[in-house]
Short mmCIF file of C-alpha atoms and ligand atoms in Angstrom, two decimals:
data_model
loop_
_atom_site.label_atom_id
_atom_site.label_comp_id
_atom_site.label_asym_id
_atom_site.label_seq_id
_atom_site.Cartn_x
_atom_site.Cartn_y
_atom_site.Cartn_z
CA MET A 224 0.15 0.13 0.12
CA ALA A 225 1.60 3.78 -0.87
CA ASP A 226 1.82 4.94 1.75
CA TYR A 227 1.01 9.33 1.97
CA SER A 228 1.60 10.80 4.99
CA ARG A 229 3.50 12.99 3.68
CA THR A 230 1.43 14.07 1.43
CA ILE A 231 -1.09 14.50 4.03
CA ALA A 232 1.59 16.51 6.28
CA PHE A 233 1.43 19.01 3.89
CA ILE A 234 -1.94 19.72 3.19
CA LYS A 235 -2.47 20.08 7.10
CA GLU A 236 0.30 22.30 6.93
CA LEU A 237 -0.73 24.31 4.28
CA TYR A 238 -3.92 24.85 6.48
CA GLY A 239 -2.04 25.96 9.87
CA ASN A 240 -2.16 22.49 11.36
CA GLN A 241 -5.39 22.76 12.55
CA ASP A 242 -7.00 19.65 14.41
CA PHE A 243 -9.28 18.77 11.76
CA THR A 244 -8.59 20.12 7.79
CA PRO A 245 -11.93 19.79 6.12
CA LEU A 246 -12.79 20.20 2.52
CA SER A 247 -14.14 23.47 1.74
CA VAL A 248 -15.46 26.46 4.02
CA PRO A 249 -16.39 29.26 3.55
CA GLN A 250 -15.61 32.88 4.85
CA PHE A 251 -17.45 35.88 6.38
CA LEU A 252 -14.48 38.98 6.88
CA GLY A 253 -16.14 42.13 4.91
CA ASN A 254 -19.56 43.62 5.15
CA GLU A 255 -21.25 40.37 5.70
CA LYS A 256 -23.02 41.37 9.30
CA LYS A 257 -23.18 45.03 8.20
CA TYR A 258 -25.48 44.28 5.61
CA LEU A 259 -27.55 41.47 7.49
CA GLU A 260 -27.94 44.04 10.10
CA GLU A 261 -29.19 46.54 7.92
CA CYS A 262 -32.06 44.16 6.79
CA ILE A 263 -33.51 43.26 10.40
CA ASP A 264 -33.39 46.34 11.31
CA THR A 265 -35.60 47.75 8.31
CA THR A 266 -37.87 44.71 8.28
CA PHE A 267 -36.68 43.78 4.61
CA VAL A 268 -35.68 39.93 5.49
CA SER A 269 -37.86 38.61 2.83
CA SER A 270 -39.10 39.15 -0.91
CA VAL A 271 -38.82 42.73 -0.53
CA GLY A 272 -35.52 44.82 -0.28
CA LYS A 273 -32.63 46.65 -2.41
CA PHE A 274 -30.30 44.01 -2.20
CA VAL A 275 -31.72 41.55 -4.70
CA ASP A 276 -31.59 43.89 -7.21
CA ARG A 277 -27.91 45.19 -5.91
CA PHE A 278 -26.89 41.45 -6.27
CA GLU A 279 -28.45 40.59 -9.56
CA GLU A 280 -26.83 44.13 -10.73
CA GLU A 281 -23.63 43.70 -9.53
CA MET A 282 -23.21 39.73 -10.52
CA ALA A 283 -24.06 41.11 -14.07
CA ARG A 284 -21.19 43.33 -13.77
CA TYR A 285 -18.95 41.36 -12.54
CA THR A 286 -19.75 38.62 -14.58
CA GLY A 287 -20.88 40.41 -18.03
CA ALA A 288 -23.93 38.71 -18.56
CA LYS A 289 -26.59 41.24 -19.52
CA LYS A 290 -29.17 40.77 -16.51
CA ALA A 291 -28.70 38.39 -13.60
CA VAL A 292 -31.52 36.49 -12.04
CA VAL A 293 -31.29 35.17 -8.43
CA CYS A 294 -33.38 32.42 -7.28
CA VAL A 295 -32.98 30.40 -4.33
CA SER A 296 -30.18 27.34 -5.31
CA GLY A 297 -28.31 26.64 -8.12
CA THR A 298 -30.50 23.13 -8.65
CA ASN A 299 -34.17 25.45 -9.43
CA ALA A 300 -31.30 28.01 -11.57
CA LEU A 301 -30.88 24.64 -13.36
CA HIS A 302 -34.67 23.92 -13.60
CA MET A 303 -35.62 27.57 -14.61
CA SER A 304 -32.83 27.40 -17.05
CA LEU A 305 -33.87 24.63 -18.82
CA ILE A 306 -37.41 25.31 -19.11
CA LEU A 307 -36.68 28.80 -20.18
CA SER A 308 -34.99 27.23 -23.06
CA GLY A 309 -37.63 25.42 -24.01
CA VAL A 310 -37.24 21.63 -22.75
CA GLU A 311 -40.00 19.65 -22.57
CA ARG A 312 -41.06 16.25 -21.59
CA GLU A 313 -39.63 13.65 -23.20
CA ASP A 314 -36.99 15.56 -24.44
CA GLU A 315 -33.01 14.58 -24.37
CA VAL A 316 -30.61 16.65 -23.06
CA LEU A 317 -27.01 15.76 -23.80
CA THR A 318 -24.92 16.08 -20.25
CA GLN A 319 -21.54 14.38 -18.07
CA ALA A 320 -22.12 11.69 -15.90
CA LEU A 321 -19.76 13.46 -14.10
CA THR A 322 -21.40 15.39 -12.13
CA PHE A 323 -23.19 16.31 -8.60
CA ILE A 324 -27.11 15.03 -8.53
CA ALA A 325 -28.39 18.46 -8.87
CA THR A 326 -27.43 18.74 -12.86
CA CYS A 327 -29.81 16.10 -13.52
CA ASN A 328 -32.26 16.29 -11.08
CA ALA A 329 -33.27 19.27 -12.67
CA LEU A 330 -33.93 18.19 -15.81
CA SER A 331 -35.69 15.19 -14.37
CA TYR A 332 -38.15 17.84 -12.73
CA ILE A 333 -39.62 18.36 -16.66
CA GLY A 334 -39.66 14.96 -17.55
CA ALA A 335 -36.56 15.07 -20.16
CA HIS A 336 -33.70 12.20 -20.16
CA PRO A 337 -30.33 12.94 -19.34
CA VAL A 338 -27.66 11.32 -22.54
CA PHE A 339 -24.31 11.02 -21.05
CA VAL A 340 -21.95 11.99 -23.13
CA ASP A 341 -18.09 11.60 -22.24
CA VAL A 342 -15.66 14.07 -20.72
CA ASP A 343 -12.33 15.55 -21.94
CA LYS A 344 -9.05 14.15 -19.94
CA GLU A 345 -7.75 18.11 -20.15
CA THR A 346 -11.06 19.60 -18.35
CA MET A 347 -12.85 17.52 -16.77
CA GLY A 348 -15.89 18.30 -18.58
CA LEU A 349 -18.09 17.87 -21.15
CA SER A 350 -16.38 17.13 -24.47
CA PRO A 351 -16.66 18.93 -27.82
CA ALA A 352 -15.11 15.94 -29.43
CA ALA A 353 -17.32 12.96 -27.86
CA VAL A 354 -20.40 15.37 -28.57
CA LYS A 355 -19.72 15.76 -32.03
CA ASP A 356 -19.35 11.77 -32.65
CA TRP A 357 -22.46 11.31 -30.63
CA LEU A 358 -24.67 14.06 -32.42
CA ALA A 359 -22.85 12.53 -36.01
CA LYS A 360 -23.87 9.42 -35.14
CA ASN A 361 -27.51 9.72 -33.75
CA GLY A 362 -29.11 13.11 -34.17
CA GLU A 363 -30.76 14.05 -37.39
CA ILE A 364 -31.87 17.73 -37.81
CA ARG A 365 -36.03 17.57 -39.05
CA GLU A 366 -37.70 21.09 -39.63
CA GLY A 367 -35.28 22.85 -37.45
CA GLN A 368 -34.80 20.40 -34.69
CA CYS A 369 -32.74 17.76 -34.08
CA TYR A 370 -34.22 14.14 -32.97
CA ASN A 371 -32.27 11.34 -31.90
CA LYS A 372 -32.48 8.95 -34.81
CA ASN A 373 -32.44 5.65 -32.32
CA THR A 374 -35.34 6.80 -29.59
CA GLY A 375 -37.56 9.39 -31.72
CA ARG A 376 -36.85 11.95 -29.34
CA ARG A 377 -35.93 15.49 -29.85
CA VAL A 378 -32.52 16.73 -28.57
CA LYS A 379 -33.27 19.98 -26.86
CA ALA A 380 -30.73 21.10 -24.98
CA CYS A 381 -26.84 20.12 -23.59
CA VAL A 382 -25.49 21.15 -19.96
CA PRO A 383 -21.73 20.87 -20.32
CA MET A 384 -20.84 21.67 -16.77
CA HIS A 385 -17.33 23.22 -15.43
CA THR A 386 -16.12 20.54 -12.93
CA PHE A 387 -14.34 21.98 -9.56
CA GLY A 388 -14.50 24.84 -11.48
CA HIS A 389 -12.54 24.28 -14.43
CA PRO A 390 -14.09 26.05 -17.36
CA VAL A 391 -14.39 23.38 -20.47
CA ARG A 392 -13.81 24.06 -24.27
CA ILE A 393 -17.36 26.02 -24.13
CA ASP A 394 -16.69 27.80 -27.84
CA GLU A 395 -16.24 24.35 -29.11
CA LEU A 396 -19.27 22.74 -27.42
CA LEU A 397 -21.30 26.32 -28.49
CA ALA A 398 -20.79 25.92 -32.05
CA ILE A 399 -21.89 22.22 -32.14
CA CYS A 400 -25.13 23.36 -30.74
CA GLU A 401 -25.61 25.88 -32.90
CA GLU A 402 -24.81 22.90 -36.10
CA TYR A 403 -27.42 21.28 -34.32
CA HIS A 404 -30.18 23.34 -32.88
CA ILE A 405 -29.15 22.46 -29.33
CA GLU A 406 -29.78 25.11 -26.45
CA LEU A 407 -26.58 25.34 -24.43
CA VAL A 408 -27.51 25.88 -20.30
CA GLU A 409 -24.12 25.84 -18.77
CA ASP A 410 -24.49 24.53 -15.35
CA ALA A 411 -21.45 27.16 -13.86
CA ALA A 412 -22.52 25.87 -10.20
CA GLU A 413 -19.19 26.02 -9.03
CA SER A 414 -17.15 27.69 -11.58
CA ILE A 415 -18.20 31.92 -10.35
CA GLY A 416 -15.07 33.87 -10.70
CA SER A 417 -13.73 31.01 -13.60
CA ARG A 418 -13.04 32.50 -17.54
CA TYR A 419 -13.11 30.67 -20.71
CA LYS A 420 -11.11 33.09 -22.84
CA GLY A 421 -11.42 36.25 -20.69
CA LYS A 422 -14.91 35.36 -20.61
CA HIS A 423 -16.77 34.49 -17.73
CA THR A 424 -17.73 30.84 -17.29
CA GLY A 425 -21.87 31.16 -17.90
CA THR A 426 -21.89 33.65 -20.28
CA PHE A 427 -21.63 31.88 -23.37
CA GLY A 428 -24.94 29.91 -24.07
CA LYS A 429 -28.71 30.79 -23.95
CA VAL A 430 -28.67 30.35 -19.36
CA GLY A 431 -26.17 29.90 -16.90
CA ALA A 432 -27.02 28.37 -13.50
CA ILE A 433 -24.68 29.59 -10.69
CA SER A 434 -25.17 27.69 -6.93
CA PHE A 435 -24.13 30.09 -3.89
CA ASN A 436 -24.83 27.52 -2.00
CA GLY A 437 -22.44 27.00 1.75
CA ASN A 438 -19.74 24.82 0.09
CA LYS A 439 -19.32 26.79 -3.07
CA THR A 440 -16.70 29.35 -4.04
CA ILE A 441 -18.84 32.28 -2.13
CA THR A 442 -21.98 31.68 -0.07
CA THR A 443 -25.83 33.62 0.14
CA GLY A 444 -26.44 30.58 2.88
CA GLY A 445 -28.16 29.32 -0.18
CA GLY A 446 -28.91 30.35 -3.31
CA GLY A 447 -28.37 30.43 -7.14
CA MET A 448 -28.57 32.92 -9.94
CA MET A 449 -29.32 32.55 -13.95
CA LEU A 450 -27.43 34.56 -16.25
CA PHE A 451 -28.12 36.03 -19.37
CA ASN A 452 -27.29 37.72 -22.52
CA ASP A 453 -30.95 37.62 -23.65
CA GLU A 454 -33.13 40.68 -21.50
CA ALA A 455 -36.49 39.34 -22.59
CA LEU A 456 -35.54 35.77 -21.32
CA ALA A 457 -34.63 37.20 -18.40
CA ALA A 458 -36.87 39.25 -17.49
CA HIS A 459 -39.05 36.08 -18.54
CA ALA A 460 -37.28 34.27 -16.01
CA LYS A 461 -37.69 37.10 -12.82
CA HIS A 462 -41.57 36.70 -13.51
CA ILE A 463 -41.68 32.38 -13.45
CA THR A 464 -39.73 32.66 -10.38
CA THR A 465 -41.90 35.00 -8.42
CA GLN A 466 -45.71 32.71 -8.70
CA ALA A 467 -45.71 34.73 -12.27
CA LYS A 468 -47.49 37.67 -10.86
CA ILE A 469 -49.06 40.44 -13.08
CA PRO A 470 -47.67 43.34 -11.86
CA HIS A 471 -50.47 45.58 -10.02
CA ARG A 472 -50.94 47.41 -6.29
CA TRP A 473 -53.41 45.36 -5.15
CA GLU A 474 -54.78 42.76 -7.30
CA PHE A 475 -53.27 38.73 -7.51
CA ARG A 476 -53.27 37.89 -11.05
CA HIS A 477 -51.30 35.43 -12.50
CA ASP A 478 -50.71 34.29 -16.66
CA GLU A 479 -48.65 31.00 -16.20
CA ILE A 480 -47.08 28.43 -13.92
CA GLY A 481 -45.21 30.42 -11.61
CA TYR A 482 -42.55 29.03 -8.91
CA ASN A 483 -42.12 30.69 -5.87
CA TYR A 484 -38.26 30.96 -6.38
CA ARG A 485 -36.73 34.12 -5.49
CA MET A 486 -34.01 34.78 -3.23
CA PRO A 487 -35.34 36.40 0.24
CA ASN A 488 -33.25 39.90 0.66
CA ILE A 489 -31.74 38.55 3.23
CA ASN A 490 -29.87 36.41 1.15
CA ALA A 491 -29.03 38.54 -1.35
CA ALA A 492 -27.08 41.13 1.71
CA LEU A 493 -25.20 38.33 1.96
CA GLY A 494 -24.45 37.73 -1.35
CA CYS A 495 -23.41 41.34 -2.09
CA ALA A 496 -21.09 41.03 0.81
CA GLN A 497 -19.06 37.71 -0.53
CA LEU A 498 -18.91 39.41 -3.86
CA GLU A 499 -16.95 41.98 -2.93
CA ASN A 500 -14.44 39.69 -1.83
CA LEU A 501 -14.78 37.24 -4.68
CA ASP A 502 -11.75 38.17 -6.29
CA LYS A 503 -9.31 37.67 -3.16
CA TYR A 504 -11.25 34.34 -2.64
CA VAL A 505 -10.19 33.67 -5.95
CA ALA A 506 -6.71 34.56 -6.06
CA SER A 507 -6.22 32.88 -2.01
CA LYS A 508 -7.63 29.52 -3.90
CA ARG A 509 -4.96 29.88 -6.60
CA LYS A 510 -2.61 30.16 -4.47
CA VAL A 511 -3.18 26.83 -2.44
CA ALA A 512 -3.54 25.43 -5.94
CA ALA A 513 -0.18 26.91 -7.02
CA GLU A 514 1.45 25.77 -3.59
CA TYR A 515 0.04 22.04 -4.20
CA ILE A 516 1.19 21.94 -7.86
CA GLU A 517 5.14 22.55 -6.27
CA PHE A 518 4.74 20.25 -3.75
CA PHE A 519 3.10 17.90 -6.02
CA LYS A 520 5.78 18.44 -8.53
CA HIS A 521 7.82 15.77 -6.37
CA VAL A 522 5.97 12.98 -5.64
CA ASP A 523 5.52 9.88 -7.44
CA GLY A 524 1.63 8.28 -8.20
CA VAL A 525 -0.36 11.63 -7.32
CA ASP A 526 -1.17 14.05 -10.02
CA PHE A 527 -2.81 17.24 -9.38
CA PHE A 528 -4.95 18.64 -11.70
CA VAL A 529 -4.45 21.84 -13.34
CA GLU A 530 -6.51 24.26 -15.34
CA PRO A 531 -6.94 23.68 -19.12
CA GLU A 532 -5.28 25.64 -22.01
CA ASN A 533 -7.42 29.22 -22.20
CA ALA A 534 -9.08 29.00 -19.35
CA PHE A 535 -8.47 30.84 -15.46
CA SER A 536 -10.08 28.82 -12.96
CA ASN A 537 -11.06 29.30 -9.50
CA TYR A 538 -9.93 26.03 -8.54
CA TRP A 539 -13.22 26.21 -6.33
CA LEU A 540 -12.20 22.21 -5.69
CA SER A 541 -8.75 21.06 -5.91
CA ALA A 542 -8.09 17.46 -7.09
CA VAL A 543 -5.61 14.67 -7.56
CA VAL A 544 -5.71 11.72 -10.13
CA LEU A 545 -4.73 8.81 -7.97
CA ALA A 546 -3.41 5.74 -9.94
CA ASP A 547 -5.64 3.47 -9.71
CA LYS A 548 -9.16 2.21 -8.03
CA LYS A 549 -7.32 0.85 -5.03
CA ALA A 550 -4.82 4.33 -5.12
CA GLN A 551 -7.56 6.12 -4.63
CA LEU A 552 -9.43 3.68 -2.07
CA ASP A 553 -6.08 4.09 0.15
CA PHE A 554 -5.79 7.97 0.02
CA LEU A 555 -9.09 8.22 1.33
CA GLN A 556 -8.62 5.97 3.86
CA GLN A 557 -5.23 7.62 4.98
CA SER A 558 -6.15 11.21 4.80
CA ASN A 559 -9.73 10.81 6.42
CA ASP A 560 -8.60 8.41 9.41
CA ASN A 561 -5.57 11.58 9.95
CA LYS A 562 -8.42 14.25 10.12
CA VAL A 563 -7.55 15.58 6.78
CA MET A 564 -10.95 15.54 4.80
CA THR A 565 -11.06 14.14 1.20
CA ARG A 566 -13.52 13.08 -0.83
CA PRO A 567 -14.10 10.64 -3.99
CA ILE A 568 -15.27 12.36 -7.13
CA TRP A 569 -19.08 12.13 -6.96
CA GLU A 570 -20.66 8.49 -8.22
CA LEU A 571 -21.13 8.76 -11.89
CA MET A 572 -24.97 9.84 -12.35
CA ASN A 573 -25.05 6.32 -15.11
CA ARG A 574 -24.46 4.13 -12.20
CA LEU A 575 -27.68 5.58 -9.27
CA PRO A 576 -30.61 4.02 -10.02
CA MET A 577 -32.96 6.80 -11.25
CA PHE A 578 -30.34 7.16 -14.25
CA GLU A 579 -28.80 3.56 -14.57
CA ASN A 580 -31.11 2.89 -18.36
CA CYS A 581 -30.06 6.06 -19.45
CA GLU A 582 -28.01 6.20 -22.89
CA ASN A 583 -24.52 6.48 -22.41
CA ASP A 584 -21.84 6.65 -25.40
CA GLY A 585 -18.90 4.32 -23.52
CA LEU A 586 -17.89 7.11 -20.91
CA LYS A 587 -13.98 6.02 -21.40
CA ASN A 588 -12.49 8.98 -19.69
CA THR A 589 -15.45 9.37 -17.22
CA ILE A 590 -15.34 5.96 -15.83
CA TRP A 591 -11.24 6.88 -15.80
CA PHE A 592 -11.76 9.43 -13.28
CA ALA A 593 -14.30 8.03 -11.60
CA ASP A 594 -11.79 5.77 -10.43
CA ARG A 595 -8.73 8.07 -9.70
CA VAL A 596 -10.33 11.14 -8.68
CA VAL A 597 -9.85 12.78 -5.18
CA ASN A 598 -10.71 15.73 -3.91
CA ILE A 599 -8.48 17.81 -1.13
CA PRO A 600 -8.64 20.82 1.54
CA SER A 601 -9.16 23.51 -1.12
CA SER A 602 -10.72 26.64 2.00
CA VAL A 603 -9.53 30.00 1.11
CA ARG A 604 -6.90 30.81 3.98
CA PRO A 605 -7.84 34.35 5.40
CA GLU A 606 -3.84 35.05 5.89
CA ASP A 607 -4.23 35.04 1.93
CA LEU A 608 -6.44 38.38 1.87
C1 PLP B 692 -23.61 23.01 -6.04
C2 PLP B 692 -23.91 22.63 -7.49
C3 PLP B 692 -25.18 22.67 -8.06
C4 PLP B 692 -26.48 23.64 -7.37
O1 PLP B 692 -26.54 23.58 -5.91
P1 PLP B 692 -27.85 23.80 -5.13
O2 PLP B 692 -26.69 23.53 -3.64
O3 PLP B 692 -28.48 23.24 -5.03
O4 PLP B 692 -27.03 25.67 -5.14
C5 PLP B 692 -25.80 22.12 -9.56
N1 PLP B 692 -24.54 21.82 -9.76
C6 PLP B 692 -23.11 20.98 -9.65
C7 PLP B 692 -22.07 21.02 -10.06
C8 PLP B 692 -23.42 21.35 -8.14
O5 PLP B 692 -21.67 21.48 -7.74
#
């Protein structure tokens, strides 16, 4: 059995030799308390208040999106994004098996079916070449829509995910989606602050979904956001996430099925304060990654996963690639036994009971990563700020 004690000692030291080194914890080092107090003092804690608008405006400015619309989780940001892209019951959606469950849950709420396509070795995210291959074999355009020749179902959307904050080759995916009349929805839940060729992730496709869950790079306690380049679509997003109520001083009239997915002001207040420190948090995570890169250069059998070409990654969760499944288990065991929190990459979606019968393309690289990847402590270090 390989001995990882030198690596474990290094990780502990990186985070100041605490009793327990967590995977990733939030930091509240700015105006969080001040803004929360303001919400409470003014009683605007819920569905009305200035922080919601401010958070949306500041996030649009930060990401370069035309509009940003908040909601209560990254999962429902994805759910809404797919509805707004026209995904309907019995449609197929091309996505990764190497992702967090939320990606697949969101499309399942609509009654759509995932088709799992392989990821790239360089990005750990959806492979443009694999998508192109799958479409060349199975796709067929009829009356301006793409259909799966074998199932007869419409292929309506493609959802790449920027794994651990590392941008996928999104421009190539966009070109393929355009060729096949497929909507591109980015699961940018993990990649706030990450850019591809200088452009913020989540702003390439029709909609991009971001998460502000407690374990993400910045948090609103719980929350999500959609990024748009199309103002009319953003306005519709606002409408359906707020019960589709027609604005009126006293009347309660609604013109379609809506959702109570509006982020409360108190969460948006937290978001505004967190956003003020986002660049510093990303810089700290990148500094941690740089130290890992240097260290792992001299460790046999452990490869640190580095940001792909043309990408600026937020390094949300640092990841190492072990030699094989056995090494992955040994590493997990030894690190967790020594109070350094590590965890394997998610169980693949096609191995879960809800999705085990879904179509996939063989998933060569996906399976390779599943057997080898482990996330290691990646928290922001206050001393870096
Ligand atoms: C965190 C995450 C989400 C959604 O997160 P919420 O917890 O619902 O905010 C979606 N997709 C991926 C890949 C994620 O990591």
